[in-house]
C-alpha cells in the first residue's frame, strides 16, 4: 500500500445502452472481447494496468505499481491508440456502424493497494474525477484535468474549456480537451547553470565595490527551485578567487521542515567562518562566552528533545555573531544565506540587525531565495538593495549543460539507446523547461540506462520515478528519513526500525540522494523535491506512527506530534485517540514556545504558542489556559497590545468545551485567563479595586490553581507599584514566586526573580537582603546577560548607597558592557539611572544631570512618559545642586504643572524640590501639604529619606528649627533602616 501520483484513464463505448437493447448478448460479447483486447494491449504496452472492466467501461491506471517519468503522456498515447483502433470495429447491428469511445483522464494523488485476490486497487478522488470527465466527453473526445495538462503539454496540444460543474464537486473544475500531438520542433528552454555571465558580472561588481569602499551591502538572488541560484553564487566566488581576490566566503542553508529554521543555517555559517578565518578560531579560544553561545546554538540546531532548556537569548546570539564577523573582516566577507524562503522570522530579523550593525565592514550579504520571499517583511528585498533574478536558461545553454552532463569525452558517456547524442540533448533541453535541476536529473537517469521518453516535465513525477527504481529497503529508508526532516541521523533512522541504517544511508548517498553532514552519523537530502515526494508517498498511517515515535523519544516533539495530529484528523476525524494526541501536541508546542519566550525569541514564541492554542481548543483545560496567557505575554512583548488582549478575550472561550451545544450558556473562562485580563487592564490603568476583590473571591472559592494565584499576586504587585507601595509590592512578588516554585514553573520564576530584584531597590528590605537577591540572579542568569542586567544595575545602586564606590563602579562597568554588546536601548536607560545616582552621591552633579537627561530622552522616544518625567525631575534637582538655583526652579515649575502625568516617585520628588526651592527664597510653598500626604503612604526608605531631607532643609531656611530637626531625624531613620550609609552620612553631617 502506498500513496503516489497516478494517472487514471476512463473509457467507454458511445451508445452502448441503445446498442444492448437491439443486439443479442452473444453478438455483443464478441464486440466486447475485441474491445477489451484493444484496450488491454494498448494500456499494457504503454506501461499501465487495467484496474477493472465494468460492462463497456474500462478503468486503467498509470504509475500505480511503478511510476514512470511520462505516465501522463503514456496514458494519452494509449487513449489515442484505443480511439483509433476501436474505430475499425463494427457493431453487430444491421447498420454495422463504426464504434466510438469517449475518454476522461485525470492525474492526482491516490492510495494504491495490491492483494492476491483483488489485484491492484486505486482509491482516491482522482478516480471519481476521471470517471466524471469521461461522462462529460462527447464521442471521440479526450478530456483531461489541469494536472494531466501540466504533465503532458510538451507532448500534446490542448485547449481549455469553461470550468464545468461535476457531480460531487463543490466548485467548477477546470478541464481541457486534447486536440492532438504537439509538433516536435526540437526547441528547448532552460535548465541548470552553464553560463550566467551577466548575473555573475553583476555579483562580482557588487563584491568589488564592497571590498573597495569597506561598506556592507546586501544582494538578493531570486529564482524558482532548481534554477541554479546557489551554483551561481558559488561559481562567482570561485571566479573572484581565480582572479586573485581573497574573499572569506561562508554559506548557511535554511531547512524547509522541522524547527531548526532559525539556527541550522546560522550554525552552518558560523562553523564555516571559524574554519575559514583563523582570527575567528582565535576569538573562540580567547572568549569563553562566544564559544558557549556557538556551542549552545549547535545544540539548538538539532531536533529539540523533550525538556529542552533555553539556550542563549536572541541578544546574545546577535552579539556573538557580530563579534565573529567583525573578527573575520580582515579580508572582505561574503556571507551567503541559501534557501532563505524557509527561514524563520528570527533569522530574518538577525540578518537585518547584522546589516544595520556592521555597515562599516567589508561585508557582502547574499540572500538566496525563491520569489516568494519578495512579499515578506524581512531583509530579502530592502529598499535600495540589489536584486538579481535568475531566470530559465536559454535553449542553447540548456543543451550545453545537458551535453556536459552526458560525459562526452570523459569515458562515462550516456548510452544513446538508438538516438545520437545531439538528439538526446535536444530532447532533454525541451523537457527540462530550462531548469538546471531537471536537466541534471534527466541526464542521471539516462546514464542509468533510461530513455528520454521516460522523463516527464514535472519534477514531482521525475522524483517519484527515481524513488520507485530504488530497491525496496532504499525506498523505505528514504521514507523514514523524510519524516525526520531534511537533516537526520542514523540514530533516528534506527529508532524508526531501519535495519543497518548506516550502510543504507551510504548507498543512497552514493546515488546522490543524500550527502553526509559534519555531525557524526548525520545526513541531509541533496534535493528538497526528493524529501517532499518521499514524504508525500508514505501512507498517512505510517507517517502518524513514525511522527509519534520520534516525539516519544524527544525529537522535536511539538513538530512531530502536531504533524501526527493533523494526519490522524484527516484520516479519522472521530478517532478516540485524536483528542489526547492533540493535547499532547499542544503541550509540546507550549513547552517549546515557552523556551523561545524565555529566550525572548518573540516571533518564534508567538508562532509556537498560536499553534499550541489551536490544538488545545478541545476544551478549557490547563494547557489551553497557559498557552493563551503566554501568547498574550509574547504579543505584549512584541508591542501588540490588541493581540495580547485578543488571546484571552471572552469570545475565545465561548466556542468550545465539553458538553457545549447550541443555546447553552458558555462556560466561564478559567481563572488564569480571567486574572490575565485584569493584569492587562492594570497595565493600561483600567482596573478597579472592586474587580480585583471580586476576582480574589472567585479564586478563594475554586480549586487551587497555582498559576492563577501566581498571576493574581502579580496583579496585586503591579497595583501596589502604581501607588508607590514598594514593601507591599515586594510581599506580593514573594507570594507569586512561591506559587511559581510550587508549580515548578521556571518561566514565571524567571520573570518574578527579575521583578523582585528591581522592586527590592525601592522596598524596605535591608541592603544585605537586596545584595543577596542580586547575587542569586547573577548566578541564575550567568548565561543570559539580558536577564542579568537588572541584577547588575541593582547591585551597583545598592553598593553606591552603602558607600562602596569601587564596587558600584565595577558593577556599572560590567552593566555598560552588556548594554553595548547586546545593543539594549532601554538597558542603557537603566544603567544611566544608576550611574546618575552614583555620581550624585559622589558629588559629581553635572555628570548626574547629564545621565538623567539622557535617560529621559530615551524614555520619551520609547513612549514611557511618566518615567521620563521622573528623570526630568531628577535632572532638575541635580541642576539645583550645582548652584544653578534659578534655572532649576524654572524647570521644576514647568514640571510641577505636569505632575499628574508622573508616577508617584516623580510627583513627590518634584513637589519636595518645589518646597525646598521656595524656602530658599524665604517663602513657604503651599504644596508642602501634598508632599506630607504622599509621604504617609510611601514605604521606599531611600525616597522617604530624600524627601524628608528636602523638607528638613526647607524648614531650616524658614527658621523652623524644631521641624527641621524632626524631618532630619526621619531621614536618618529611613536611611539607617536599610543600611544606606552614604546618604545617611550626608544627613548626619548636615545636622
Short mmCIF file of C-alpha atoms in Angstrom, two decimals, residues 494-883:
data_model
loop_
_atom_site.label_atom_id
_atom_site.label_comp_id
_atom_site.label_asym_id
_atom_site.label_seq_id
_atom_site.Cartn_x
_atom_site.Cartn_y
_atom_site.Cartn_z
CA UNK A 494 17.37 3.09 13.67
CA UNK A 495 14.72 4.42 16.04
CA UNK A 496 12.18 4.11 13.20
CA UNK A 497 13.14 0.45 12.75
CA UNK A 498 15.53 0.73 9.82
CA UNK A 499 17.97 -2.21 9.76
CA UNK A 500 21.63 -1.32 9.12
CA UNK A 501 20.80 2.36 8.51
CA UNK A 502 24.44 3.43 8.17
CA UNK A 503 25.10 1.18 5.17
CA UNK A 504 21.74 2.00 3.58
CA UNK A 505 22.31 5.74 4.00
CA UNK A 506 25.77 5.45 2.45
CA UNK A 507 24.24 3.64 -0.52
CA UNK A 508 21.68 6.40 -1.08
CA UNK A 509 24.45 8.98 -0.68
CA UNK A 510 26.24 7.16 -3.50
CA UNK A 511 23.12 7.69 -5.61
CA UNK A 512 23.31 11.45 -4.84
CA UNK A 513 20.08 11.43 -2.84
CA UNK A 514 21.80 12.15 0.49
CA UNK A 515 25.02 13.82 1.48
CA UNK A 516 26.89 13.35 4.71
CA UNK A 517 26.97 16.27 7.16
CA UNK A 518 29.60 17.17 9.72
CA UNK A 519 27.51 15.69 12.53
CA UNK A 520 28.58 12.09 13.28
CA UNK A 521 26.18 9.76 11.52
CA UNK A 522 24.38 12.74 10.03
CA UNK A 523 22.97 13.08 6.52
CA UNK A 524 20.93 15.57 4.54
CA UNK A 525 18.71 15.31 1.46
CA UNK A 526 20.55 16.67 -1.55
CA UNK A 527 17.39 17.99 -3.19
CA UNK A 528 14.29 19.29 -1.46
CA UNK A 529 11.91 17.75 -4.03
CA UNK A 530 13.25 14.30 -3.15
CA UNK A 531 12.38 14.90 0.50
CA UNK A 532 8.91 16.24 -0.30
CA UNK A 533 7.96 13.49 -2.73
CA UNK A 534 9.29 10.72 -0.47
CA UNK A 535 7.22 12.09 2.42
CA UNK A 536 4.09 12.53 0.32
CA UNK A 537 4.24 8.93 -0.92
CA UNK A 538 4.12 7.41 2.57
CA UNK A 539 0.83 6.13 3.87
CA UNK A 540 -0.60 8.55 6.41
CA UNK A 541 -0.88 5.76 8.96
CA UNK A 542 2.85 5.15 8.65
CA UNK A 543 3.59 8.85 8.95
CA UNK A 544 1.47 9.08 12.10
CA UNK A 545 3.30 6.14 13.65
CA UNK A 546 6.76 7.49 12.87
CA UNK A 547 5.96 11.06 13.89
CA UNK A 548 4.69 9.80 17.24
CA UNK A 549 7.71 7.56 17.77
CA UNK A 550 10.11 10.44 17.13
CA UNK A 551 8.17 12.62 19.55
CA UNK A 552 8.15 9.91 22.21
CA UNK A 553 11.95 9.85 22.10
CA UNK A 554 12.18 13.61 22.45
CA UNK A 555 12.98 14.61 18.87
CA UNK A 556 11.14 17.87 18.09
CA UNK A 557 8.04 16.65 19.96
CA UNK A 558 5.94 19.72 19.15
CA UNK A 559 6.51 19.46 15.42
CA UNK A 560 6.06 15.70 15.19
CA UNK A 561 3.01 15.49 17.46
CA UNK A 562 1.38 18.36 15.58
CA UNK A 563 2.02 16.58 12.28
CA UNK A 564 0.63 13.32 13.69
CA UNK A 565 -2.49 15.14 14.92
CA UNK A 566 -3.09 16.76 11.55
CA UNK A 567 -2.64 13.48 9.69
CA UNK A 568 -4.82 11.45 12.05
CA UNK A 569 -7.52 14.13 11.88
CA UNK A 570 -7.53 13.82 8.11
CA UNK A 571 -7.69 10.04 8.26
CA UNK A 572 -10.20 9.53 11.06
CA UNK A 573 -11.74 12.72 12.48
CA UNK A 574 -13.68 10.66 15.04
CA UNK A 575 -10.71 8.59 16.23
CA UNK A 576 -10.87 8.17 20.00
CA UNK A 577 -7.12 8.87 20.28
CA UNK A 578 -7.31 12.19 18.44
CA UNK A 579 -8.27 14.47 21.38
CA UNK A 580 -5.49 13.12 23.58
CA UNK A 581 -2.98 13.34 20.73
CA UNK A 582 -3.98 16.95 20.12
CA UNK A 583 -3.50 17.73 23.79
CA UNK A 584 -0.04 16.12 23.75
CA UNK A 585 0.88 18.16 20.68
CA UNK A 586 -0.43 21.34 22.30
CA UNK A 587 1.57 20.62 25.44
CA UNK A 588 4.77 20.03 23.47
CA UNK A 589 4.30 23.20 21.41
CA UNK A 590 3.55 25.11 24.61
CA UNK A 591 6.79 23.86 26.15
CA UNK A 592 8.82 24.84 23.07
CA UNK A 593 7.05 28.19 22.83
CA UNK A 594 7.84 28.86 26.48
CA UNK A 595 11.52 28.08 25.88
CA UNK A 596 11.51 30.56 22.97
CA UNK A 597 9.75 33.11 25.17
CA UNK A 598 12.35 32.71 27.91
CA UNK A 599 15.00 33.41 25.26
CA UNK A 600 12.96 36.43 24.10
CA UNK A 601 12.77 34.92 20.61
CA UNK A 602 9.36 36.53 20.37
CA UNK A 603 8.39 35.76 16.72
CA UNK A 604 9.17 32.07 17.21
CA UNK A 605 7.35 32.03 20.55
CA UNK A 606 4.24 33.61 19.05
CA UNK A 607 4.16 31.08 16.22
CA UNK A 608 4.57 28.07 18.52
CA UNK A 609 2.06 29.34 21.08
CA UNK A 610 -0.55 30.15 18.44
CA UNK A 611 -0.26 26.60 17.13
CA UNK A 612 -0.48 25.23 20.67
CA UNK A 613 -3.63 27.25 21.30
CA UNK A 614 -5.30 25.94 18.13
CA UNK A 615 -4.63 22.34 19.14
CA UNK A 616 -5.68 22.91 22.77
CA UNK A 617 -9.14 24.21 21.85
CA UNK A 618 -10.78 20.86 22.56
CA UNK A 619 -11.73 22.24 25.98
CA UNK A 620 -10.76 24.86 28.55
CA UNK A 621 -8.08 22.74 30.19
CA UNK A 622 -4.88 23.94 31.83
CA UNK A 623 -2.77 23.64 28.67
CA UNK A 624 -5.12 25.90 26.79
CA UNK A 625 -5.20 28.46 29.60
CA UNK A 626 -1.43 28.59 29.95
CA UNK A 627 -0.95 28.75 26.15
CA UNK A 628 -3.38 31.68 25.92
CA UNK A 629 -1.68 33.58 28.75
CA UNK A 630 1.81 33.03 27.36
CA UNK A 631 0.69 34.01 23.89
CA UNK A 632 -0.72 37.16 25.48
CA UNK A 633 2.67 37.77 27.12
CA UNK A 634 4.52 37.23 23.84
CA UNK A 635 2.28 39.58 21.89
CA UNK A 636 2.67 42.19 24.62
CA UNK A 637 6.46 41.88 24.32
CA UNK A 638 6.14 42.45 20.57
CA UNK A 639 4.19 45.66 21.21
CA UNK A 640 0.88 44.16 20.06
CA UNK A 641 -1.40 45.20 22.93
CA UNK A 642 -4.55 44.45 20.95
CA UNK A 643 -3.29 40.97 20.14
CA UNK A 644 -2.39 40.39 23.79
CA UNK A 645 -5.97 41.21 24.79
CA UNK A 646 -7.46 39.08 22.00
CA UNK A 647 -5.56 35.99 23.17
CA UNK A 648 -7.56 35.96 26.42
CA UNK A 649 -10.75 37.78 25.46
CA UNK A 650 -14.11 36.31 26.43
CA UNK A 651 -15.10 35.26 22.90
CA UNK A 652 -12.08 32.99 22.63
CA UNK A 653 -13.57 30.71 25.28
CA UNK A 654 -17.18 30.57 24.07
CA UNK A 655 -16.86 28.15 21.19
CA UNK A 656 -15.56 25.02 22.86
CA UNK A 657 -15.69 22.98 25.98
CA UNK A 658 -17.06 19.60 26.94
CA UNK A 659 -20.80 19.44 26.58
CA UNK A 660 -21.16 22.80 24.90
CA UNK A 661 -24.05 22.91 22.45
CA UNK A 662 -26.10 25.48 20.62
CA UNK A 663 -28.14 27.58 23.00
CA UNK A 664 -26.24 26.53 26.11
CA UNK A 665 -24.63 29.11 28.35
CA UNK A 666 -20.91 29.37 27.61
CA UNK A 667 -18.59 28.07 30.30
CA UNK A 668 -16.68 30.84 32.05
CA UNK A 669 -13.05 31.28 31.18
CA UNK A 670 -10.60 29.60 33.54
CA UNK A 671 -9.36 31.63 36.49
CA UNK A 672 -5.88 32.01 34.99
CA UNK A 673 -7.30 33.66 31.88
CA UNK A 674 -9.52 35.99 33.91
CA UNK A 675 -6.55 37.06 36.00
CA UNK A 676 -4.57 37.77 32.84
CA UNK A 677 -7.36 40.02 31.54
CA UNK A 678 -7.22 42.11 34.72
CA UNK A 679 -3.44 42.14 34.63
CA UNK A 680 -3.50 43.60 31.13
CA UNK A 681 -6.17 46.09 32.20
CA UNK A 682 -3.98 47.13 35.13
CA UNK A 683 -1.06 47.76 32.79
CA UNK A 684 -3.36 50.07 30.86
CA UNK A 685 -4.62 51.74 34.04
CA UNK A 686 -8.15 50.37 33.59
CA UNK A 687 -8.76 48.15 36.62
CA UNK A 688 -10.80 48.89 39.71
CA UNK A 689 -10.40 47.69 43.30
CA UNK A 690 -13.86 46.14 43.07
CA UNK A 691 -12.79 43.96 40.12
CA UNK A 692 -9.68 42.82 41.97
CA UNK A 693 -11.63 41.89 45.09
CA UNK A 694 -14.24 40.09 43.00
CA UNK A 695 -11.52 38.00 41.37
CA UNK A 696 -9.97 37.24 44.76
CA UNK A 697 -13.32 35.85 45.91
CA UNK A 698 -13.51 33.66 42.81
CA UNK A 699 -10.01 32.29 43.42
CA UNK A 700 -10.75 31.60 47.07
CA UNK A 701 -13.81 29.61 46.06
CA UNK A 702 -12.18 27.46 43.37
CA UNK A 703 -9.82 24.54 43.44
CA UNK A 704 -6.26 25.77 43.98
CA UNK A 705 -4.67 26.83 40.71
CA UNK A 706 -1.08 27.79 41.40
CA UNK A 707 -0.69 29.52 38.05
CA UNK A 708 -3.82 31.63 38.55
CA UNK A 709 -2.80 32.55 42.09
CA UNK A 710 0.72 33.37 40.89
CA UNK A 711 -0.69 35.78 38.30
CA UNK A 712 -3.13 37.24 40.83
CA UNK A 713 -0.24 38.12 43.14
CA UNK A 714 1.47 39.75 40.16
CA UNK A 715 -1.67 41.80 39.65
CA UNK A 716 -1.52 42.93 43.28
CA UNK A 717 2.19 43.67 42.85
CA UNK A 718 1.50 45.89 39.86
CA UNK A 719 -1.26 47.82 41.64
CA UNK A 720 0.96 48.39 44.70
CA UNK A 721 3.78 49.65 42.46
CA UNK A 722 1.44 52.09 40.75
CA UNK A 723 0.69 53.57 44.20
CA UNK A 724 4.31 53.62 45.36
CA UNK A 725 3.80 50.85 47.96
CA UNK A 726 7.06 49.02 47.36
CA UNK A 727 7.00 46.96 50.53
CA UNK A 728 3.54 45.63 49.71
CA UNK A 729 4.64 45.05 46.12
CA UNK A 730 7.63 43.04 47.37
CA UNK A 731 5.34 40.96 49.56
CA UNK A 732 3.05 40.21 46.60
CA UNK A 733 6.03 39.36 44.39
CA UNK A 734 7.35 36.93 47.01
CA UNK A 735 3.92 35.28 47.22
CA UNK A 736 3.79 34.99 43.43
CA UNK A 737 7.29 33.50 43.40
CA UNK A 738 6.25 30.88 45.97
CA UNK A 739 3.29 29.86 43.78
CA UNK A 740 5.55 29.67 40.71
CA UNK A 741 8.01 27.42 42.54
CA UNK A 742 5.22 25.20 43.86
CA UNK A 743 4.03 24.83 40.27
CA UNK A 744 7.62 24.19 39.05
CA UNK A 745 7.08 26.99 36.52
CA UNK A 746 10.55 28.17 35.53
CA UNK A 747 9.15 30.77 33.12
CA UNK A 748 7.20 32.57 35.85
CA UNK A 749 10.07 32.11 38.29
CA UNK A 750 12.49 33.89 35.93
CA UNK A 751 10.11 36.80 35.45
CA UNK A 752 9.42 37.16 39.16
CA UNK A 753 13.04 36.97 40.25
CA UNK A 754 13.87 39.84 37.93
CA UNK A 755 10.83 41.82 39.11
CA UNK A 756 11.68 41.14 42.74
CA UNK A 757 15.25 42.30 42.23
CA UNK A 758 14.01 45.58 40.78
CA UNK A 759 11.32 46.10 43.44
CA UNK A 760 13.76 45.49 46.27
CA UNK A 761 15.76 48.50 45.17
CA UNK A 762 12.90 50.64 46.49
CA UNK A 763 11.44 48.40 49.21
CA UNK A 764 12.20 48.45 52.98
CA UNK A 765 14.37 45.31 52.70
CA UNK A 766 17.86 45.71 54.23
CA UNK A 767 20.81 46.19 51.89
CA UNK A 768 22.16 42.75 52.75
CA UNK A 769 18.94 41.14 51.52
CA UNK A 770 18.92 43.26 48.39
CA UNK A 771 22.53 42.31 47.57
CA UNK A 772 21.81 38.62 48.27
CA UNK A 773 18.95 38.76 45.80
CA UNK A 774 21.24 40.32 43.19
CA UNK A 775 23.82 37.58 43.74
CA UNK A 776 21.15 34.88 43.28
CA UNK A 777 20.06 36.39 39.99
CA UNK A 778 23.58 36.87 38.69
CA UNK A 779 24.29 33.20 39.34
CA UNK A 780 20.99 32.02 37.84
CA UNK A 781 21.36 34.13 34.69
CA UNK A 782 25.09 33.81 34.17
CA UNK A 783 24.46 32.62 30.59
CA UNK A 784 21.78 35.22 29.84
CA UNK A 785 23.15 38.70 30.32
CA UNK A 786 19.90 40.31 29.24
CA UNK A 787 18.19 38.96 32.35
CA UNK A 788 21.30 39.52 34.46
CA UNK A 789 21.42 43.24 33.59
CA UNK A 790 18.74 44.33 36.12
CA UNK A 791 20.65 42.48 38.85
CA UNK A 792 23.90 44.21 37.84
CA UNK A 793 22.18 47.60 37.94
CA UNK A 794 20.52 46.86 41.27
CA UNK A 795 23.84 45.70 42.71
CA UNK A 796 25.54 48.90 41.55
CA UNK A 797 22.79 51.00 43.17
CA UNK A 798 22.98 49.15 46.47
CA UNK A 799 26.77 49.39 46.61
CA UNK A 800 26.64 53.10 45.79
CA UNK A 801 24.15 53.66 48.64
CA UNK A 802 26.38 51.76 51.08
CA UNK A 803 29.38 53.87 50.08
CA UNK A 804 31.27 51.13 48.21
CA UNK A 805 32.31 53.35 45.34
CA UNK A 806 34.72 50.91 43.66
CA UNK A 807 32.21 48.03 43.85
CA UNK A 808 29.48 50.20 42.39
CA UNK A 809 31.67 51.37 39.53
CA UNK A 810 32.79 47.82 38.79
CA UNK A 811 29.17 46.65 38.57
CA UNK A 812 28.30 49.64 36.39
CA UNK A 813 31.22 48.94 34.04
CA UNK A 814 30.02 45.37 33.60
CA UNK A 815 26.46 46.57 33.02
CA UNK A 816 27.67 49.13 30.46
CA UNK A 817 29.49 46.33 28.62
CA UNK A 818 26.32 44.24 28.45
CA UNK A 819 24.31 47.20 27.14
CA UNK A 820 26.87 47.97 24.44
CA UNK A 821 27.43 44.38 23.31
CA UNK A 822 23.75 43.42 23.27
CA UNK A 823 22.60 46.84 21.99
CA UNK A 824 19.92 47.32 24.64
CA UNK A 825 18.32 50.74 24.26
CA UNK A 826 16.23 50.56 27.42
CA UNK A 827 19.07 48.79 29.17
CA UNK A 828 21.06 52.00 28.60
CA UNK A 829 18.29 53.89 30.42
CA UNK A 830 18.58 51.57 33.42
CA UNK A 831 22.35 51.96 33.57
CA UNK A 832 22.09 55.75 33.18
CA UNK A 833 19.69 55.99 36.14
CA UNK A 834 22.00 54.06 38.45
CA UNK A 835 25.13 55.82 37.18
CA UNK A 836 23.42 59.17 37.80
CA UNK A 837 22.60 58.18 41.38
CA UNK A 838 26.18 57.04 41.99
CA UNK A 839 27.56 60.25 40.51
CA UNK A 840 25.21 62.37 42.65
CA UNK A 841 26.21 60.55 45.83
CA UNK A 842 29.85 61.26 44.97
CA UNK A 843 29.12 64.95 44.37
CA UNK A 844 29.50 64.74 40.58
CA UNK A 845 26.26 66.59 39.92
CA UNK A 846 27.00 67.65 36.33
CA UNK A 847 27.53 64.02 35.33
CA UNK A 848 24.42 63.00 37.24
CA UNK A 849 22.36 65.66 35.43
CA UNK A 850 23.69 64.55 32.04
CA UNK A 851 22.83 60.92 32.73
CA UNK A 852 19.31 61.72 33.96
CA UNK A 853 18.65 63.87 30.87
CA UNK A 854 19.86 61.15 28.51
CA UNK A 855 17.65 58.59 30.23
CA UNK A 856 14.65 60.95 29.96
CA UNK A 857 15.25 61.49 26.24
CA UNK A 858 15.37 57.73 25.57
CA UNK A 859 12.24 57.06 27.63
CA UNK A 860 10.28 59.77 25.83
CA UNK A 861 11.27 58.33 22.45
CA UNK A 862 10.04 54.92 23.62
CA UNK A 863 6.72 56.39 24.83
CA UNK A 864 7.31 55.95 28.59
CA UNK A 865 6.22 59.46 29.52
CA UNK A 866 5.59 59.06 33.29
CA UNK A 867 9.05 57.61 33.96
CA UNK A 868 10.66 60.12 31.57
CA UNK A 869 9.14 62.97 33.60
CA UNK A 870 10.63 61.47 36.77
CA UNK A 871 14.05 61.53 35.10
CA UNK A 872 13.46 65.20 34.18
CA UNK A 873 12.71 65.94 37.83
CA UNK A 874 15.90 64.17 38.92
CA UNK A 875 17.92 66.14 36.36
CA UNK A 876 16.44 69.45 37.62
CA UNK A 877 17.33 68.51 41.20
CA UNK A 878 20.91 67.88 40.13
CA UNK A 879 20.89 71.25 38.41
CA UNK A 880 19.95 72.85 41.76
CA UNK A 881 22.81 71.04 43.48
CA UNK A 882 25.19 72.69 41.02
CA UNK A 883 24.26 76.12 42.44
#
